[in-house]
Amino acid sequence: MSQEFNRGPAPQQNKDLFILTYGALVAQLCKDYEKDEDVNKYLDKMGYGIGTRLVEDFLAQSSVRRCHSYSEVTHIIAEVAFKIYLGVTPSVPCNNSSRNEFSLILDKNPLSEFVGELPAGRSSLCYCSLLCGIIRGALEMVHLAADVTFLQDKLKGDSVTEIGITFLKQPEEKKYRRKK
Amino acid sequence: MAIFSVFVVNKAGGLIYHHDSYAPRAEAEKTFSYPLDLLLKLHDERVLVAFGQRDGIRVGHAVLAINGTDVNGKYTYDGKEVLEYLGNPANYPVSIRFGRPRLTSNEKLMLASMFHSLFAIGSQLSPEQGSSGIEMLETDTFKLHCFQTLTGIKFVVLADPRQAGIDSLLRKIYEIYSDFALKNPFYSLEMPIRCELFDQNLKLALEVAEKAGTFGPGS
């Protein structure tokens, strides 16, 4: 049982299979659906399902404490979660002064590292919509509603990939869970 | 067995998993001849001893088995009513096993939801803002430890008061849950956990906890 305790970063071989699997997934969805919006939507939906489960694995492994601000949450996502699961650490510049919009800037996205550019009929495809869905699903499980979208995408010609997280105000239902 | 039970409660307060490993300590099996000198009564779908405490058979104990085969509530395994069976002199001599009745699944479900509510009340009663809910409940015969994850799932462990290392056991159960329940694509969230691997690994973890008392560094 001792392997259970050593959760180091995944070795390089595993990532290649993962990248290929993701590529195959997007390719199949492109074959199944004509419109880019549909593909994006289904990728996001799948990501949401993954996020709801991944968050428990993340919390169990990393034993992070309760966060007290949205900024802290974003930093934990960038510095701990991305590091564990994708091996990269996006940077978090400070955004909007109302402190509920944040960005994650990735200059190296392992999922789309080997995709040069989007094919000609698929210019509004968000290749990594899955990631948005994952973040959204994970946040929702810890009672933080958020909108997660791609603000910039290297595959579309921008210089970096930027994921925007906008935390939405929640109705005050449970006081004891408010402080997160 | 120093760890008596493990319960997993979902966000809505429903019990999604329970595991009991305590050996019932008070069970007595005796052979009786007609007439039975214990007074039995039917209560809550079980046949309980109402009067006639003796020899390890106490008031409140339930009829667990007749002639070696377990009874099914108030009916014997072949469908006859226990009280009727024991009222008939032709069935004697008979060997009956008495013991402390176990909780049924429904009772466990009810107790889990009740605990869920008490947990919430506990955090609201706190004079400090943002307090957690009930983490430990102590009695003279057992300690109940509860760990609520940031997502709202509660892991409850009932153990012997002297058992150490329950905190790390709770974290370990969380890891086992995130591995064998969540990574199983056929398991739907918030539903009862029916995953064989989860059971096996949980039992292993309980054994390790009882022997070592701790999981060592790096867990």
XYZ file of C-alpha atoms in Angstrom:
399
model
C 0.000 0.000 0.000
C 2.962 2.324 0.196
C 2.458 3.589 -3.365
C -0.689 5.310 -2.173
C 1.329 7.724 -0.086
C 3.766 8.869 -2.758
C 1.756 11.108 -5.003
C 4.562 12.791 -6.863
C 4.177 14.417 -10.285
C 3.220 12.005 -13.051
C 6.134 10.788 -15.168
C 6.430 12.089 -18.735
C 5.070 8.948 -20.440
C 1.686 9.216 -18.760
C 1.254 12.774 -19.997
C 1.716 11.792 -23.638
C -1.055 9.266 -23.419
C -3.221 11.887 -21.761
C -2.457 14.450 -24.459
C -3.238 11.929 -27.170
C -6.431 10.905 -25.431
C -7.552 14.493 -25.170
C -6.739 15.085 -28.796
C -8.715 12.020 -29.813
C -11.627 13.225 -27.745
C -11.717 16.643 -29.380
C -11.287 15.108 -32.831
C -14.197 12.762 -32.277
C -16.402 15.563 -30.982
C -15.531 17.598 -34.055
C -16.627 14.693 -36.217
C -19.848 14.302 -34.266
C -20.887 17.940 -34.126
C -20.893 20.455 -36.966
C -20.921 23.641 -34.947
C -17.990 24.842 -32.869
C -20.338 26.062 -30.134
C -21.656 22.533 -29.670
C -18.187 21.081 -29.364
C -17.239 23.776 -26.869
C -20.419 23.184 -24.924
C -19.895 19.438 -24.646
C -16.265 19.803 -23.729
C -17.301 22.203 -20.989
C -19.987 19.811 -19.777
C -17.557 16.929 -19.606
C -15.092 19.146 -17.825
C -17.752 20.036 -15.296
C -18.305 16.368 -14.487
C -14.575 15.862 -14.151
C -14.216 18.951 -11.945
C -16.841 17.807 -9.466
C -14.827 14.649 -8.829
C -11.363 16.045 -9.244
C -11.888 18.599 -6.497
C -12.238 15.879 -3.855
C -9.089 14.184 -5.044
C -7.310 17.533 -4.965
C -8.546 18.360 -1.460
C -7.684 14.899 -0.172
C -4.150 15.032 -1.575
C -3.179 18.566 -0.873
C -5.017 19.285 2.408
C -5.374 22.980 1.695
C -7.065 25.051 4.327
C -10.255 27.025 3.932
C -9.617 30.130 1.816
C -10.712 33.546 2.927
C -10.742 35.441 -0.337
C -11.284 34.895 -4.038
C -7.701 35.884 -4.658
C -6.511 33.095 -2.386
C -8.720 30.615 -4.197
C -7.326 31.634 -7.578
C -3.777 31.393 -6.337
C -4.373 27.910 -4.966
C -5.853 26.809 -8.285
C -2.865 28.187 -10.150
C -0.072 27.212 -7.837
C -1.227 23.920 -6.396
C -3.901 22.380 -8.578
C -2.437 23.147 -11.988
C 0.964 22.045 -10.732
C -0.327 18.673 -9.546
C -2.484 17.832 -12.525
C -0.829 19.471 -15.492
C 2.661 20.195 -14.276
C 2.502 23.893 -15.156
C 1.981 26.929 -12.957
C 0.009 29.741 -14.552
C 0.635 33.252 -13.316
C -2.127 35.282 -11.728
C -1.994 38.994 -12.478
C -4.327 41.137 -10.424
C -7.390 42.147 -12.372
C -10.586 44.003 -11.815
C -10.635 46.227 -8.755
C -13.885 44.749 -7.496
C -11.762 41.676 -6.755
C -13.946 39.019 -8.216
C -12.451 38.671 -11.693
C -9.166 36.884 -12.057
C -7.079 35.465 -14.856
C -4.732 32.575 -15.151
C -2.044 33.167 -17.742
C -0.532 30.030 -19.191
C 2.370 30.422 -21.535
C 2.714 26.698 -21.930
C -0.465 24.681 -22.130
C 0.348 20.966 -22.081
C -2.969 20.002 -23.631
C -2.511 22.060 -26.762
C 1.276 22.116 -26.894
C 1.363 19.980 -30.002
C -1.578 21.532 -31.794
C -0.122 24.162 -34.124
C -3.249 26.025 -35.003
C -6.933 25.368 -35.434
C -8.075 23.898 -38.743
C -9.823 26.090 -41.285
C -13.432 25.329 -40.497
C -13.013 25.477 -36.744
C -11.938 28.954 -35.937
C -14.124 29.434 -32.881
C -13.295 26.093 -31.311
C -11.976 26.437 -27.764
C -9.653 23.474 -27.715
C -9.237 23.487 -23.946
C -12.844 24.069 -22.946
C -12.489 21.014 -20.792
C -10.222 22.990 -18.477
C -12.841 25.704 -18.066
C -15.447 23.123 -17.215
C -13.147 21.460 -14.720
C -12.460 24.704 -12.883
C -16.129 25.633 -12.896
C -17.212 22.222 -11.585
C -14.569 22.178 -8.903
C -15.456 25.655 -7.647
C -19.122 24.822 -7.560
C -18.476 21.847 -5.295
C -16.925 24.142 -2.730
C -19.895 26.466 -3.034
C -18.304 29.155 -5.203
C -20.264 29.876 -8.347
C -18.035 31.150 -11.123
C -17.940 31.779 -14.824
C -14.825 30.414 -16.446
C -13.949 31.231 -20.032
C -10.993 31.582 -22.338
C -10.019 35.202 -22.757
C -7.017 34.575 -24.962
C -5.980 31.443 -26.784
C -2.576 30.726 -28.263
C -4.211 28.534 -30.875
C -6.094 31.534 -32.167
C -3.018 33.659 -32.561
C -2.755 35.331 -29.152
C 0.573 35.352 -27.401
C -0.559 33.504 -24.296
C -3.481 31.417 -23.182
C -5.587 33.222 -20.639
C -8.381 31.681 -18.600
C -10.707 34.151 -16.923
C -12.500 33.273 -13.688
C -15.344 35.530 -12.611
C -16.744 34.723 -9.199
C -20.474 35.296 -9.033
C -22.252 36.618 -5.995
C -24.119 33.897 -4.137
C -27.437 34.283 -2.360
C -26.814 34.143 1.397
C -28.301 30.791 2.263
C -25.887 29.211 4.639
C -24.000 31.577 6.857
C -21.573 29.017 8.162
C -20.302 28.230 4.688
C -19.931 31.826 3.600
C -16.309 32.362 4.497
C -14.424 30.659 1.714
C -11.988 -4.325 17.319
C -11.249 -0.787 18.405
C -12.954 0.909 15.475
C -16.635 0.187 15.624
C -18.153 1.812 12.576
C -17.599 4.119 9.663
C -20.315 6.248 8.118
C -20.200 8.512 5.077
C -22.871 11.194 4.876
C -23.501 13.191 1.722
C -24.173 16.909 1.455
C -27.902 16.564 1.921
C -27.522 14.521 5.079
C -28.232 11.137 3.532
C -26.195 8.123 4.518
C -24.280 6.848 1.522
C -22.059 4.288 3.168
C -21.816 2.472 6.451
C -19.530 -0.220 7.743
C -19.684 -1.971 11.122
C -16.896 -4.017 12.454
C -17.619 -4.397 16.122
C -18.081 -7.872 17.441
C -21.226 -7.955 19.537
C -20.033 -8.400 23.039
C -23.198 -9.512 24.740
C -24.673 -12.555 23.079
C -25.941 -15.640 24.841
C -27.208 -18.849 23.343
C -29.152 -21.255 25.549
C -31.344 -24.285 25.187
C -34.788 -23.987 26.669
C -37.579 -26.387 27.438
C -41.280 -25.593 27.543
C -42.499 -23.368 29.117
C -40.106 -20.529 28.443
C -39.353 -18.701 31.667
C -38.543 -15.435 29.902
C -41.276 -13.033 28.975
C -40.922 -11.958 25.352
C -42.699 -9.117 23.675
C -42.892 -7.728 20.195
C -41.456 -4.265 19.791
C -40.537 -2.393 16.620
C -40.497 -5.497 14.430
C -38.252 -7.357 16.847
C -38.848 -9.860 19.624
C -37.343 -8.485 22.825
C -36.917 -9.824 26.328
C -39.300 -7.947 28.623
C -38.793 -9.834 31.884
C -36.802 -12.703 33.244
C -33.228 -11.461 33.068
C -30.734 -14.200 33.890
C -27.468 -15.772 32.802
C -26.285 -13.081 30.448
C -29.696 -12.599 28.892
C -30.772 -9.084 29.773
C -33.967 -7.126 29.409
C -33.925 -5.432 26.038
C -31.986 -8.157 24.280
C -33.513 -9.363 21.066
C -33.977 -12.874 19.723
C -31.184 -13.159 17.164
C -31.374 -16.811 16.158
C -33.440 -19.933 16.794
C -31.745 -23.316 16.585
C -28.749 -21.758 14.943
C -30.507 -19.968 12.088
C -30.918 -16.191 12.216
C -34.398 -14.802 12.594
C -35.742 -12.176 10.265
C -37.195 -9.499 12.534
C -40.230 -11.080 14.133
C -40.332 -14.030 11.743
C -38.183 -17.126 11.681
C -36.181 -17.810 8.537
C -38.995 -19.929 7.124
C -41.690 -17.315 7.683
C -43.365 -18.376 10.895
C -43.897 -15.842 13.653
C -41.333 -16.211 16.404
C -43.746 -15.713 19.279
C -46.128 -18.307 17.845
C -43.276 -20.718 17.292
C -42.064 -20.343 20.841
C -45.596 -20.688 22.213
C -45.964 -24.163 20.732
C -44.673 -26.897 23.083
C -44.058 -29.214 20.121
C -41.082 -27.118 19.003
C -39.174 -27.606 22.256
C -36.411 -28.115 23.282
C -35.210 -25.106 21.346
C -31.945 -23.233 21.363
C -32.315 -19.455 21.238
C -29.615 -16.836 20.844
C -30.191 -13.478 22.517
C -28.154 -10.360 22.119
C -28.143 -6.613 21.827
C -30.131 -5.816 18.689
C -28.165 -4.334 15.809
C -29.322 -1.155 14.131
C -31.275 -1.683 10.935
C -30.384 0.230 7.774
C -33.354 2.523 8.175
C -32.369 3.391 11.698
C -28.868 4.175 10.531
C -30.219 6.432 7.793
C -32.297 8.289 10.322
C -29.451 8.661 12.756
C -27.169 9.922 10.002
C -29.608 12.666 9.006
C -30.058 13.580 12.625
C -26.328 13.851 13.057
C -26.142 16.002 9.944
C -28.606 18.439 11.489
C -26.831 18.439 14.837
C -23.585 19.108 13.052
C -25.073 22.184 11.427
C -26.552 23.372 14.713
C -23.168 22.872 16.355
C -21.481 25.281 14.002
C -24.208 27.871 14.395
C -24.169 27.749 18.182
C -20.533 28.684 18.195
C -19.721 32.121 19.636
C -16.948 32.462 17.028
C -17.754 33.325 13.423
C -17.077 30.671 10.800
C -16.706 27.742 13.138
C -16.699 24.150 11.999
C -19.373 21.694 13.056
C -19.099 18.865 15.576
C -15.677 17.241 15.324
C -15.862 14.847 18.213
C -18.516 13.411 20.457
C -17.296 11.566 23.501
C -19.066 9.088 25.737
C -17.670 6.608 28.222
C -17.799 3.676 25.803
C -16.971 5.257 22.443
C -15.805 8.390 20.682
C -17.432 9.650 17.521
C -15.064 11.534 15.206
C -16.404 13.551 12.316
C -14.529 15.133 9.450
C -16.351 17.378 7.024
C -14.609 18.085 3.743
C -14.712 21.493 2.096
C -17.275 20.071 -0.294
C -19.694 19.081 2.454
C -19.225 15.307 2.665
C -18.888 13.999 6.207
C -16.866 11.006 7.273
C -17.884 9.710 10.700
C -15.897 7.114 12.620
C -17.003 5.535 15.896
C -14.079 4.136 17.816
C -12.878 3.089 21.219
C -12.032 6.162 23.345
C -8.444 5.029 23.674
C -7.867 4.563 19.934
C -5.384 7.102 18.565
C -4.759 8.248 15.025
C -8.389 8.687 14.023
C -7.649 12.055 12.407
C -5.236 10.514 9.970
C -7.674 7.655 9.456
C -10.374 10.145 8.461
C -8.007 11.785 5.953
C -7.119 8.348 4.633
C -10.792 7.467 4.190
C -11.206 10.714 2.261
C -8.385 9.675 -0.046
C -9.892 6.223 -0.503
C -13.244 7.842 -1.296
C -11.708 10.177 -3.854
C -9.869 7.258 -5.449
C -12.217 4.309 -5.487
C -15.604 5.954 -5.412
C -15.078 9.121 -7.441
C -12.724 7.728 -10.033
C -15.244 4.994 -10.763
C -17.229 6.494 -13.655
C -20.243 4.327 -12.857
C -20.636 5.807 -9.416
C -22.965 8.825 -9.319
C -22.169 11.530 -6.816
C -24.262 11.681 -3.652
C -25.612 8.165 -4.215
C -24.964 5.134 -1.961
C -21.465 3.833 -2.524
C -21.527 0.297 -3.892
C -17.947 -0.080 -5.014
C -16.152 -3.276 -4.129
C -12.711 -1.650 -4.211
C -13.849 1.059 -1.843
C -15.009 -1.587 0.669
C -11.792 -3.552 0.428
C -9.513 -0.593 0.769
C -11.522 0.842 3.617
C -11.274 -2.428 5.548
C -7.539 -2.504 4.941
C -7.197 1.063 6.173
C -9.169 0.230 9.318
C -6.912 -2.720 10.027
C -3.819 -0.586 9.605
C -5.260 2.086 11.868
C -6.051 -0.364 14.609
C -2.635 -1.956 14.555
C -0.407 1.024 14.102
C -2.506 3.875 15.393
C -1.045 6.105 12.724
C -0.237 6.055 9.009
C 3.269 7.379 9.236
C 4.845 10.315 7.388
C 3.859 11.410 3.950
C 0.176 10.478 4.149
